[in-house]
Coordinates of C-alpha atoms in Angstrom, one line a residue:
Chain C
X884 CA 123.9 111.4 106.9
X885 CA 121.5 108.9 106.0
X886 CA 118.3 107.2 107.8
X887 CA 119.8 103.3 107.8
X888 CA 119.8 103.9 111.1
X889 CA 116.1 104.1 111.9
X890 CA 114.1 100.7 112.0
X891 CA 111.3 102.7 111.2
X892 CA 109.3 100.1 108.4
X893 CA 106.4 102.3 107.7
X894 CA 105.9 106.0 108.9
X895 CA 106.7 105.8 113.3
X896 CA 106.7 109.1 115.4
X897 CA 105.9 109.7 119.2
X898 CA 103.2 112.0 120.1
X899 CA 104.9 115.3 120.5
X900 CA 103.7 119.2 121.2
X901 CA 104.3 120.9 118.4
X902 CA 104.6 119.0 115.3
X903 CA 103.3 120.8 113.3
X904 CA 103.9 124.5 114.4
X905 CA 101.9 126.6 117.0
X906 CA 99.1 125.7 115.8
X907 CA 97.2 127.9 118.0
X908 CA 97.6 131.1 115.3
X909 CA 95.1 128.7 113.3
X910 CA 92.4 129.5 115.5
X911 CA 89.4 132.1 114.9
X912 CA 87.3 131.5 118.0
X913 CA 88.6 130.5 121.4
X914 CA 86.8 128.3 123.5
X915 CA 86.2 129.7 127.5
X916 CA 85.3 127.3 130.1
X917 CA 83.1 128.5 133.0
X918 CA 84.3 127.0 135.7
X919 CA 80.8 127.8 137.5
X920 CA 79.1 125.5 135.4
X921 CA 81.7 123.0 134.2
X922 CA 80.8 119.2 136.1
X923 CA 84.0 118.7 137.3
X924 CA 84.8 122.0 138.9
X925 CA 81.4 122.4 140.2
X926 CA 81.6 118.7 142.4
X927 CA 85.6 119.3 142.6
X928 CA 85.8 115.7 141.8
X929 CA 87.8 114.0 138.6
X930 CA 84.4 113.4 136.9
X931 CA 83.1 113.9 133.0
X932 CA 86.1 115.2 131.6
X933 CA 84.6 114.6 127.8
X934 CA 86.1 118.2 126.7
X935 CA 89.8 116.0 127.5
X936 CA 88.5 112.6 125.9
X937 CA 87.2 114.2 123.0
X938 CA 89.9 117.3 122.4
X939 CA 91.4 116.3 118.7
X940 CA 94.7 118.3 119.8
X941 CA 95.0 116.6 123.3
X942 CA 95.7 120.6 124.6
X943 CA 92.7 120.6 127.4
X944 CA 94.1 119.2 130.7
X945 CA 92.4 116.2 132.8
X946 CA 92.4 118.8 135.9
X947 CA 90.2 120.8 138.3
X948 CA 89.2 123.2 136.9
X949 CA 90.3 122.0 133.4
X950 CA 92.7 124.5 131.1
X951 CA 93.6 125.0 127.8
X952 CA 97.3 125.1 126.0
X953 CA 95.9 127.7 123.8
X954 CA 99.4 127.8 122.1
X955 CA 98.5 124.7 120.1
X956 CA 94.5 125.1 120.3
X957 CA 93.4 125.4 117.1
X958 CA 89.5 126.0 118.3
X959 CA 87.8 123.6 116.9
X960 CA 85.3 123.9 118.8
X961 CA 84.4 120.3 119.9
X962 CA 84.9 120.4 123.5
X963 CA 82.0 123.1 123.4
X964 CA 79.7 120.8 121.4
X965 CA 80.4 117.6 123.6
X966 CA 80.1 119.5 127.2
X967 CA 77.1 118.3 128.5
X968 CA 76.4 121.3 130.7
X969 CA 77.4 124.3 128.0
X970 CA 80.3 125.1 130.1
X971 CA 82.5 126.2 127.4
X972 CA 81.2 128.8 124.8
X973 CA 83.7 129.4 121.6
X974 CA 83.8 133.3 121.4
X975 CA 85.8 135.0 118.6
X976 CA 88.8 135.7 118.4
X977 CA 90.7 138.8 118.9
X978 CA 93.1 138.7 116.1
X979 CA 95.8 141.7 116.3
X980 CA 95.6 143.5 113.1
X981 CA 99.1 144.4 111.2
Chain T
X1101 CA 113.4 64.9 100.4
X1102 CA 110.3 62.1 100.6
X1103 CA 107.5 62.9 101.8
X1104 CA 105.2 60.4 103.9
X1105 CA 102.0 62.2 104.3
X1106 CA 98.6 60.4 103.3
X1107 CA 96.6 62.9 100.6
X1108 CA 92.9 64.2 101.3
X1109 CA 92.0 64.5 98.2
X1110 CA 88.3 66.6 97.8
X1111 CA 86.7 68.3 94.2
X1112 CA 86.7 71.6 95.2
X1113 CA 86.1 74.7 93.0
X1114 CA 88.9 77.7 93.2
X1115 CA 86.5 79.7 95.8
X1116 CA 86.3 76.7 98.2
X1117 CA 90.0 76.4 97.7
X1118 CA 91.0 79.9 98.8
X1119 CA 88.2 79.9 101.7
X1120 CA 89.8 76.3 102.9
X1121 CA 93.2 78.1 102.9
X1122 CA 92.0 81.2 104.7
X1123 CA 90.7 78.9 107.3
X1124 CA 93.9 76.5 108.0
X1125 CA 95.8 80.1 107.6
X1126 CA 93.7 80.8 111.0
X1127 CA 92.8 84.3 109.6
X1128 CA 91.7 86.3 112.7
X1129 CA 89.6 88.9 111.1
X1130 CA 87.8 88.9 107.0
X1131 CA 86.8 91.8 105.8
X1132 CA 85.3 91.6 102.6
X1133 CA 82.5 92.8 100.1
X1134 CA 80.6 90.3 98.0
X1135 CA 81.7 90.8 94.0
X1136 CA 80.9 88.5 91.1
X1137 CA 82.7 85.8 90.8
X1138 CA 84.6 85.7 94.0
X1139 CA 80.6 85.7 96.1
X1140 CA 80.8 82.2 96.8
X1141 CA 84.4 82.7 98.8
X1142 CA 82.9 85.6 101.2
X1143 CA 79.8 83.3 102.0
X1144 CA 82.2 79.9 102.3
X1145 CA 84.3 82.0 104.7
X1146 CA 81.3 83.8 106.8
X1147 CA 79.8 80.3 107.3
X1148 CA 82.9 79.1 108.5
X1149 CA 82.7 82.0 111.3
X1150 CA 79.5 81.3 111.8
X1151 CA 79.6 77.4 112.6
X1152 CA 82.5 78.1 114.6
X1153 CA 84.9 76.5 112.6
X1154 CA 87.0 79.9 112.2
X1155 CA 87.7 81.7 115.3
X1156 CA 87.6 85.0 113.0
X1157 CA 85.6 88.0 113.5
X1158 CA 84.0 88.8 110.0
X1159 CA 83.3 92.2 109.1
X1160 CA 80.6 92.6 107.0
X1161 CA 81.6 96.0 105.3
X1162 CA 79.8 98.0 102.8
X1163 CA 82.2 98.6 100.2
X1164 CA 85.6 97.2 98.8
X1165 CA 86.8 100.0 100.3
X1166 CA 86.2 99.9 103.8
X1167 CA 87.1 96.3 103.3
X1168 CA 90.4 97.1 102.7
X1169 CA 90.5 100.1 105.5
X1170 CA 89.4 97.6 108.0
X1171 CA 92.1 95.2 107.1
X1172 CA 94.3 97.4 107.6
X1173 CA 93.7 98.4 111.0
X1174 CA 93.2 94.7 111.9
X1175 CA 96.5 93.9 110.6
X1176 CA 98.2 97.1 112.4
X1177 CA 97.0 95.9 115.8
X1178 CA 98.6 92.7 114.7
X1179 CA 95.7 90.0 113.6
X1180 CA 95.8 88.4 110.8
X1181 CA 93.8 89.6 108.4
X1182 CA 92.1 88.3 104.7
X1183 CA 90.1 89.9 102.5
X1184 CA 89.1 89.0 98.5
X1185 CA 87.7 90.6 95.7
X1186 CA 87.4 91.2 92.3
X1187 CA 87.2 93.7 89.4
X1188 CA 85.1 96.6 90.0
X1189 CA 85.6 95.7 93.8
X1190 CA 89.1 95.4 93.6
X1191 CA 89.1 99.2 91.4
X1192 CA 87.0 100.4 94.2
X1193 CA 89.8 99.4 96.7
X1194 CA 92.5 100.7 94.8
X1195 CA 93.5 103.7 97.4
X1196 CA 93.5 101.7 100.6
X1197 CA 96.1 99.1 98.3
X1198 CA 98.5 101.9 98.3
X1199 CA 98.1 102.4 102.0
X1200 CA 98.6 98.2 102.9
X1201 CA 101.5 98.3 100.9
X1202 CA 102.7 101.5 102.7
X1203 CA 101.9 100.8 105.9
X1204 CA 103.9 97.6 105.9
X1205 CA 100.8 95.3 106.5
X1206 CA 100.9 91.7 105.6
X1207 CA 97.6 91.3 104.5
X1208 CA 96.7 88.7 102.1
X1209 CA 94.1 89.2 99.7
X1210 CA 92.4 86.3 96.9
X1211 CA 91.7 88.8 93.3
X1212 CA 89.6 86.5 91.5
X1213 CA 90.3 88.0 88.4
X1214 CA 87.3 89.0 86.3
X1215 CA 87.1 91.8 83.5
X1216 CA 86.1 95.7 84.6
X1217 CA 83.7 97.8 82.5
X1218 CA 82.7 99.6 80.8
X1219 CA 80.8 97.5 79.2
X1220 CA 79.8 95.4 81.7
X1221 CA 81.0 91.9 81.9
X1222 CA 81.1 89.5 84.9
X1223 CA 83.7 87.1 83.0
X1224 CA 87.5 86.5 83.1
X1225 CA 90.5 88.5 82.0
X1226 CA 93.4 89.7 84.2
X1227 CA 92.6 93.5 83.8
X1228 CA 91.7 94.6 87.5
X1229 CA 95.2 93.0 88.9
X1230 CA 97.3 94.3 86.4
X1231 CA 95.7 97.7 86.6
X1232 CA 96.7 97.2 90.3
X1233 CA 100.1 96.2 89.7
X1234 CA 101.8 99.6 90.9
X1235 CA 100.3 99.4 94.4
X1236 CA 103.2 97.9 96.2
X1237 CA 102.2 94.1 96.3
X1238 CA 103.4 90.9 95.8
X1239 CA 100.9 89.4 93.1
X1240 CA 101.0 85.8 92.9
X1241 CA 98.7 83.8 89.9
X1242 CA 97.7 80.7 90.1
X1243 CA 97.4 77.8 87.3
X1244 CA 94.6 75.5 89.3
X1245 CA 92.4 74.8 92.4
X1246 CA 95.8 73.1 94.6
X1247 CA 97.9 76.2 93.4
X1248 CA 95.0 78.2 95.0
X1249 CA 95.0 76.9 98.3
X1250 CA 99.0 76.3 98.8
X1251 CA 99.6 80.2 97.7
X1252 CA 97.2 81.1 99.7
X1253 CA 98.8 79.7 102.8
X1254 CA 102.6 80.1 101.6
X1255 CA 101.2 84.0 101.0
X1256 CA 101.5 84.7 104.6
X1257 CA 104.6 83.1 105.0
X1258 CA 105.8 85.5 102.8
X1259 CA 103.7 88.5 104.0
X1260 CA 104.5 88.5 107.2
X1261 CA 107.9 87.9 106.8
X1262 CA 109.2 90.9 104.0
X1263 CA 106.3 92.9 105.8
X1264 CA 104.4 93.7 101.9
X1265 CA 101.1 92.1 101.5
X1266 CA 100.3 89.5 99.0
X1267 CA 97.4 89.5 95.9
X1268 CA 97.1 85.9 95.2
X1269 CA 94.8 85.9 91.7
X1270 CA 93.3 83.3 90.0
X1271 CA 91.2 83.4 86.8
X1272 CA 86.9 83.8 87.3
X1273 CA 85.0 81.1 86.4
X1274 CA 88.0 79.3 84.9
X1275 CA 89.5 78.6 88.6
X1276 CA 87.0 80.0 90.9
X1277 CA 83.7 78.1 89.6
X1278 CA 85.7 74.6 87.7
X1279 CA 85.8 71.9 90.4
X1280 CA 89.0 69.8 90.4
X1281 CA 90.6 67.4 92.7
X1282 CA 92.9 69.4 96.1
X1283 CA 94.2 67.7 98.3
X1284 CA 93.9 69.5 102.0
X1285 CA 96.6 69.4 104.1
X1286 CA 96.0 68.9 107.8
X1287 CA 95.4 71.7 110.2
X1288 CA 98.6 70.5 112.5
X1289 CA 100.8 70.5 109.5
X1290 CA 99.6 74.8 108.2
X1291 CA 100.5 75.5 111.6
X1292 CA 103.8 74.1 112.3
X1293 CA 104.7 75.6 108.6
X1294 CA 102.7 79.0 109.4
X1295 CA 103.7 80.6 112.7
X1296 CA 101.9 83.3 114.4
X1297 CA 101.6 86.9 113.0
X1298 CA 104.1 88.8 114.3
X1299 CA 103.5 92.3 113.8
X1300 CA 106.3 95.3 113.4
X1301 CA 104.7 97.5 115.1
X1302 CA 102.3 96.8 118.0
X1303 CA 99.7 99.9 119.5
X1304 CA 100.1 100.2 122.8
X1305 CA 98.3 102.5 125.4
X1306 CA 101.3 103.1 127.2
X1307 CA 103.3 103.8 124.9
X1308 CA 101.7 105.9 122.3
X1309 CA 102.8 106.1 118.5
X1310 CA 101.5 107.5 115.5
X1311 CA 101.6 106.5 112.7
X1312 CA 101.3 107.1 109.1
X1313 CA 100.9 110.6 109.6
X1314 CA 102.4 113.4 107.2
X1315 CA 105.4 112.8 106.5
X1316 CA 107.5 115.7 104.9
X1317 CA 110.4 114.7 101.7
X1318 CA 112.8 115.1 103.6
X1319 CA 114.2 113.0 107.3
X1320 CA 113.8 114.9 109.8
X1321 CA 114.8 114.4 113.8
X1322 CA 111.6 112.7 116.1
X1323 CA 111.2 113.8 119.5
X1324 CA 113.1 111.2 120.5
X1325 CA 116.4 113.2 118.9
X1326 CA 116.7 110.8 116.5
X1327 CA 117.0 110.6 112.8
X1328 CA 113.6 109.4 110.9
X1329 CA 113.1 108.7 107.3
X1330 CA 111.5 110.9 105.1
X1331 CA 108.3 110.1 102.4
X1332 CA 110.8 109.0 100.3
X1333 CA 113.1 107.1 102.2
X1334 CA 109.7 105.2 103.3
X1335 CA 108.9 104.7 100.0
X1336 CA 112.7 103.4 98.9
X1337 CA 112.5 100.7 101.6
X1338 CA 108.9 99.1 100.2
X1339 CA 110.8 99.2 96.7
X1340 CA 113.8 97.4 98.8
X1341 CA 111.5 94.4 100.5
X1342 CA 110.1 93.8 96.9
X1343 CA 113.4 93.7 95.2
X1344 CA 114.8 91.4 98.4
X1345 CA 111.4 89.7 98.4
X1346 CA 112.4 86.8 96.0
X1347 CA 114.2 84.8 98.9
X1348 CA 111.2 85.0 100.7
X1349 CA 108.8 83.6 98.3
X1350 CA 111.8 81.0 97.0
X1351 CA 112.1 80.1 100.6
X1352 CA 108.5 80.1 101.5
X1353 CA 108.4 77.5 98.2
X1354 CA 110.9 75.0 99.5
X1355 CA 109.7 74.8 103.2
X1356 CA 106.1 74.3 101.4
X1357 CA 107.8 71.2 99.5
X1358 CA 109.0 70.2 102.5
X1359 CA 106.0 69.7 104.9
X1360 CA 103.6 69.2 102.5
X1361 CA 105.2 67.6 99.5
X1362 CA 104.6 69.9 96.6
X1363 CA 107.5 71.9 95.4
X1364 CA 106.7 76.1 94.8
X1365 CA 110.3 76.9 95.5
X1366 CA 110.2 78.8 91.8
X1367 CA 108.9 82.2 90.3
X1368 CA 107.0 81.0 87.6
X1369 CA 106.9 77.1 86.3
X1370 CA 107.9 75.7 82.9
X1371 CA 107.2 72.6 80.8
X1372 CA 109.5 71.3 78.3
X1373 CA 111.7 74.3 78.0
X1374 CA 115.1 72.5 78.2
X1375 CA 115.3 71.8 74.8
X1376 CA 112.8 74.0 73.4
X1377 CA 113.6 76.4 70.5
X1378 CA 110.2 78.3 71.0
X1379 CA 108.9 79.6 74.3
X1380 CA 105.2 80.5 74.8
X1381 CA 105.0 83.1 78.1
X1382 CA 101.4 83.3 79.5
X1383 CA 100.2 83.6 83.1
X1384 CA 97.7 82.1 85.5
X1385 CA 94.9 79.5 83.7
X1386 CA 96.4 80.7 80.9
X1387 CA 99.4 79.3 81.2
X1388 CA 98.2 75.6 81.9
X1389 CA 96.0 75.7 78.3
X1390 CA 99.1 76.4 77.0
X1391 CA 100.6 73.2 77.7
X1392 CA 98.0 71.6 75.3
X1393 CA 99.1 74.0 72.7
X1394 CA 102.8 72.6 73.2
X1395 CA 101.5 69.2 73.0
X1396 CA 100.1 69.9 69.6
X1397 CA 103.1 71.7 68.0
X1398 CA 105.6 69.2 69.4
X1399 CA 103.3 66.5 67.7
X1400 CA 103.9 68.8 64.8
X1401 CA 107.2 68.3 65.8
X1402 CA 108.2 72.0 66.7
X1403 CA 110.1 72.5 69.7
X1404 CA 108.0 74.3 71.9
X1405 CA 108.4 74.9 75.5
X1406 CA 106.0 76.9 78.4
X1407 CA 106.3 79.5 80.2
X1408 CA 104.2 79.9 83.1
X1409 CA 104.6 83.1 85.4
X1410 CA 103.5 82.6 88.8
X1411 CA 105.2 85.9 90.2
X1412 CA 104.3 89.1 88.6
X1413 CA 105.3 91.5 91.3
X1414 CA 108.3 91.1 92.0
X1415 CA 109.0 90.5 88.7
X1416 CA 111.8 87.6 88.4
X1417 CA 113.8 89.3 85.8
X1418 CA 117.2 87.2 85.9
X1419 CA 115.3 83.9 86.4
X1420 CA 113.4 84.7 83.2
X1421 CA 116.5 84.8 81.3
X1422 CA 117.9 81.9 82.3
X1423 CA 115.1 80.4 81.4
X1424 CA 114.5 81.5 77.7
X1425 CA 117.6 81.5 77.0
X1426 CA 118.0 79.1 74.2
X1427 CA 114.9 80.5 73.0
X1428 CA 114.8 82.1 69.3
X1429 CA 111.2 83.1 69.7
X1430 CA 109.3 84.3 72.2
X1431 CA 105.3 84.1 72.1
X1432 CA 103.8 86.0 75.3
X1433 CA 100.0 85.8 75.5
X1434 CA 98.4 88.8 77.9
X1435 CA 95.0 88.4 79.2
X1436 CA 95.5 92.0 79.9
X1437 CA 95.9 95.1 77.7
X1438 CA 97.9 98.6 78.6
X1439 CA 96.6 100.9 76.0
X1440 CA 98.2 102.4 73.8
X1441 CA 101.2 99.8 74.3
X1442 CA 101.1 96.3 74.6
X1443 CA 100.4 93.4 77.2
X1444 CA 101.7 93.7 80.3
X1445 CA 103.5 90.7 80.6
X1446 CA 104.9 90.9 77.3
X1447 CA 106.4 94.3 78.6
X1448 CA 108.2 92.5 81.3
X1449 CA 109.9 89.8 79.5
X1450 CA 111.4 92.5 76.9
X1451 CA 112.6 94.6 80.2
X1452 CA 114.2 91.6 81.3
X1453 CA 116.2 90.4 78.1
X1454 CA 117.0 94.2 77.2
X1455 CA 120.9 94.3 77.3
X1456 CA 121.4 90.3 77.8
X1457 CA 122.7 88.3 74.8
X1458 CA 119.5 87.0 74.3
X1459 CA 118.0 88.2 70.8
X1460 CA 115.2 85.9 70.8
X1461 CA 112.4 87.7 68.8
X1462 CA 109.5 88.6 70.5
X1463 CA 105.4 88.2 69.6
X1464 CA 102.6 89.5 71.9
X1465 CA 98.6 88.1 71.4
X1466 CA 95.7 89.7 73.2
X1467 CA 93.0 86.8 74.3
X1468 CA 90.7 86.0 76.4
X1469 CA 89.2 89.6 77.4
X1470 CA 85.6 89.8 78.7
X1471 CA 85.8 85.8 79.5
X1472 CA 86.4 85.0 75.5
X1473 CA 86.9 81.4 75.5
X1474 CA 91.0 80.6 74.7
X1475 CA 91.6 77.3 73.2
X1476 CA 94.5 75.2 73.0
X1477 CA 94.0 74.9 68.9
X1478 CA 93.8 79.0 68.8
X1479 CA 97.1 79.5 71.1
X1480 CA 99.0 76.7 68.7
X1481 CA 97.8 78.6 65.4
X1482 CA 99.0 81.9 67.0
X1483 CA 102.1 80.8 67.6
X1484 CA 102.8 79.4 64.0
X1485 CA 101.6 82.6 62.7
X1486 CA 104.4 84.3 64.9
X1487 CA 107.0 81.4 63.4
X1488 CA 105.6 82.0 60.0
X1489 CA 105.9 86.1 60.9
X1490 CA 110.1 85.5 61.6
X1491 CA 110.5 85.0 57.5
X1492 CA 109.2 88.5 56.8
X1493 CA 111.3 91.1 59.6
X1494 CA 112.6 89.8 63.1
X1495 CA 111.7 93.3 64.7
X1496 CA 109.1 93.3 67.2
X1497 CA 106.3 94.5 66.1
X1498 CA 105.2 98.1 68.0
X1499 CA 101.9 96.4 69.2
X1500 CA 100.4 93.2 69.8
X1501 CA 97.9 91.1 67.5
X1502 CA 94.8 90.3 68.6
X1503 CA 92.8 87.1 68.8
X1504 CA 89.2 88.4 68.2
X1505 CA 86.4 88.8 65.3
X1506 CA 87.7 92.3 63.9

């Protein structure tokens, strides 16, 4: 079956989860939010959420308190540099050996 | 079909030409890096920003190659975009060509076509295009300052309607710094030939796309459930708009003719080929110093005809044979060298009579590298030492003579 069918000129896809694998068994530290600390959590109002804006894999949820879909977090680490307050530390990751 | 239209006629140098045409084009955003000899263009354009006669936003960039990258986005969000360069500039830029061509993006680009070093040398030859000639666009020479400013503006006509952007080049210093009459066609007359940039793809927020991510070999099924192409699928249907691309620029030609009274609808041009037993093949500039050198061998009374290819890429194969068919020999002079083989242009016109009936023997001259002054006389001499050459063996010679001091 051929691809006539698509009216794709140039390279098209939708955003999807998953593309590209679970990407989360890239990851060697895991980034932890304290919830004590983090802006949003601590007012309880839909404020700051730079860990969301800036998150490369769009896995960190626009909530209160935010989360992580650590199944396609590949812990980068840039949510813990661009938290303003140090909410979210990147500790290492427990890797199961075997 | 007559047309009444009264001529404003101004001297204008290729650079002003190609500016002017960028202008009336109503370019939305220039991108571009200044470069020997196409400067003069850049700072024509950035005044006319400046002044407010372009509503354009001008990025002042800091290389060729962010020029390009910037075009590209500009183009993918769907404005119209411009950019020009030359030589080194246009070497520089050479990995964002691959990704205008495919990304689909009508860009339109001036390559005022100067020599690339080492050594260094500002001067004309048509090395940087040709070296860009596997890029994925449309390239387009021109013979003078008018042809300048109508490809320009028939260039997104074409672009933006085959989707493949469009390298219109024109010789350095030759063209780009020799004044000659152009006559400018009125701003209400570009836009009723030149409609808005319609883009193929448009970004928006609500509906969010990538694109031009990795793409894998093979199709695969989107999110969506259905069927995409893969890498090389992509890659068969920029190959496709080139091949189908002729129509376009034919097209694009005749509606030219038709509002502004000068006729393009061709691939490359010819002067007294009808009845001509010799054809001499050159491109751009090139091609119009040739016509003196037919003027002179027809006085000798030899029947020479001209030759003058206007599209490179995609590369009019049938319409070339046609056209030389009653030749018996064939003189192709390349401003251009490919190493180790011959000139470019010569290699096309033997790909194109391979297999026909035409056995028209074939003679390629190097000139003109590093801005080496061609004349008329030398191209005439060149081309009775390729008659006188038909005595001794009628097999093309492996490589091409050259017209220098060795």
């Amino acid at each position: 079956m051929g691809t006539r069918d698509c009216n794709h000129i140039c390279d098209e896809s939708s955003p999807g989860i998953g593309e590209a694998g679970r990407t989360g068994e890239w990851r060697t530290h895991l980034p932890v939010i304290d919830d004590k600390r983090c802006t949003a959590s601590k007012l309880n109002k839909p404020t700051c959420f730079l860990c969301w804006l800036y998150c490369p894999e769009a896995v960190m949820t626009r909530s209160i308190p935010p989360s992580i879909d650590l199944e396609y977090c590949k812990g980068c680490g840039i949510c813990a540099q661009v938290c303003p307050v140090q909410a979210i530390t990147m500790a290492p990751e427990e890797k199961k050996l075997g | 079909m007559a047309v009444q239209r009264k001529s404003n006629i101004h001297i204008l140098d290729g650079n002003q030409a190609a500016a002017i045409a960028a202008k009336l084009s109503r370019v939305q955003v220039v991108a571009a890096y200044p470069i020997t000899p196409q400067t003069p263009l850049t700072e024509k354009l950035s005044h006319f920003v400046e002044d407010g006669q372009l509503k354009a936003e001008y990025v002042a960039v800091e290389s060729e190659h962010s020029a390009m990258a910037v075009c590209t986005s500009a183009s993918i969000v769907g404005a119209r975009t411009f950019t020009a360069t030359s030589s080194h500039g246009l070497a520089y830029m050479h990995e964002m060509l691959h990704w205008a061509a495919g990304a689909r993006l009508p860009i339109v680009m001036a390559c005022v076509n100067r020599a690339i070093g080492a050594p260094w040398n500002v001067l004309n030859d048509q090395q940087d295009s040709i070296s860009q000639r596997d890029t994925g666009w449309i390239q387009i020479y021109c013979r003078n300052n008018q042809d300048i400013l109508d490809t320009v503006i028939q260039a997104y006509r074409i672009a933006e309607s085959v989707y493949v952007p469009v390298m219109v080049c024109y010789d350095g210093y030759i063209l780009s710094h020799t004044e000659m009459p152009v006559d400018i066609p009125e701003q209400v007359d570009v836009d009723r030939y030149l409609p808005p940039y319609k883009p193929h793809t448009t970004l928006d927020p609500d509906n969010p796309k990538n694109y031009n991510l990795v793409t894998l070999a093979n199709p695969r099924v989107g999110v969506d459930g259905k069927l995409c192409h893969g890498y090389m699928e992509l890659r068969y249907l920029l190959q496709e708009a080139l091949q189908d691309s002729r129509e376009a620029i034919l097209h694009a030609g005749k509606e030219f003719n038709d509002v502004f009274g000068r006729d393009y609808a061709n691939m490359f041009w010819e002067d007294r080929n009808e009845d001509a037993e010799i054809t001499i093949v050159a491109m751009g500039s090139l091609a119009s110093e040739a016509i003196v050198a037919a003027d002179i061998l027809r006085e000798e009374g030899i029947k020479v005809g001209v030759l003058g290819l206007r599209v490179f890429r995609p590369f009019p194969k049938q319409d070339v044979v046609q056209a030389l068919r009653k030749s018996r020999l064939i003189v192709v002079f390349d401003k251009n060298i490919s190493y180790g083989s011959e000139g470019a242009t010569c290699s096309e016109i033997k790909s194109a009579l391979y297999g026909t009936y035409i056995n028209a023997a074939i003679r390629n001259f190097i000139v003109g590298l590093g801005g080496r002054d061609v004349k008329a006389r030398e191209l005439a001499e060149a081309t009775k030492k390729a008659i006188s050459s038909l005595k001794e063996t009628v097999t093309n010679p492996d490589y091409p003579e050259w017209i220098c001091h060795i």
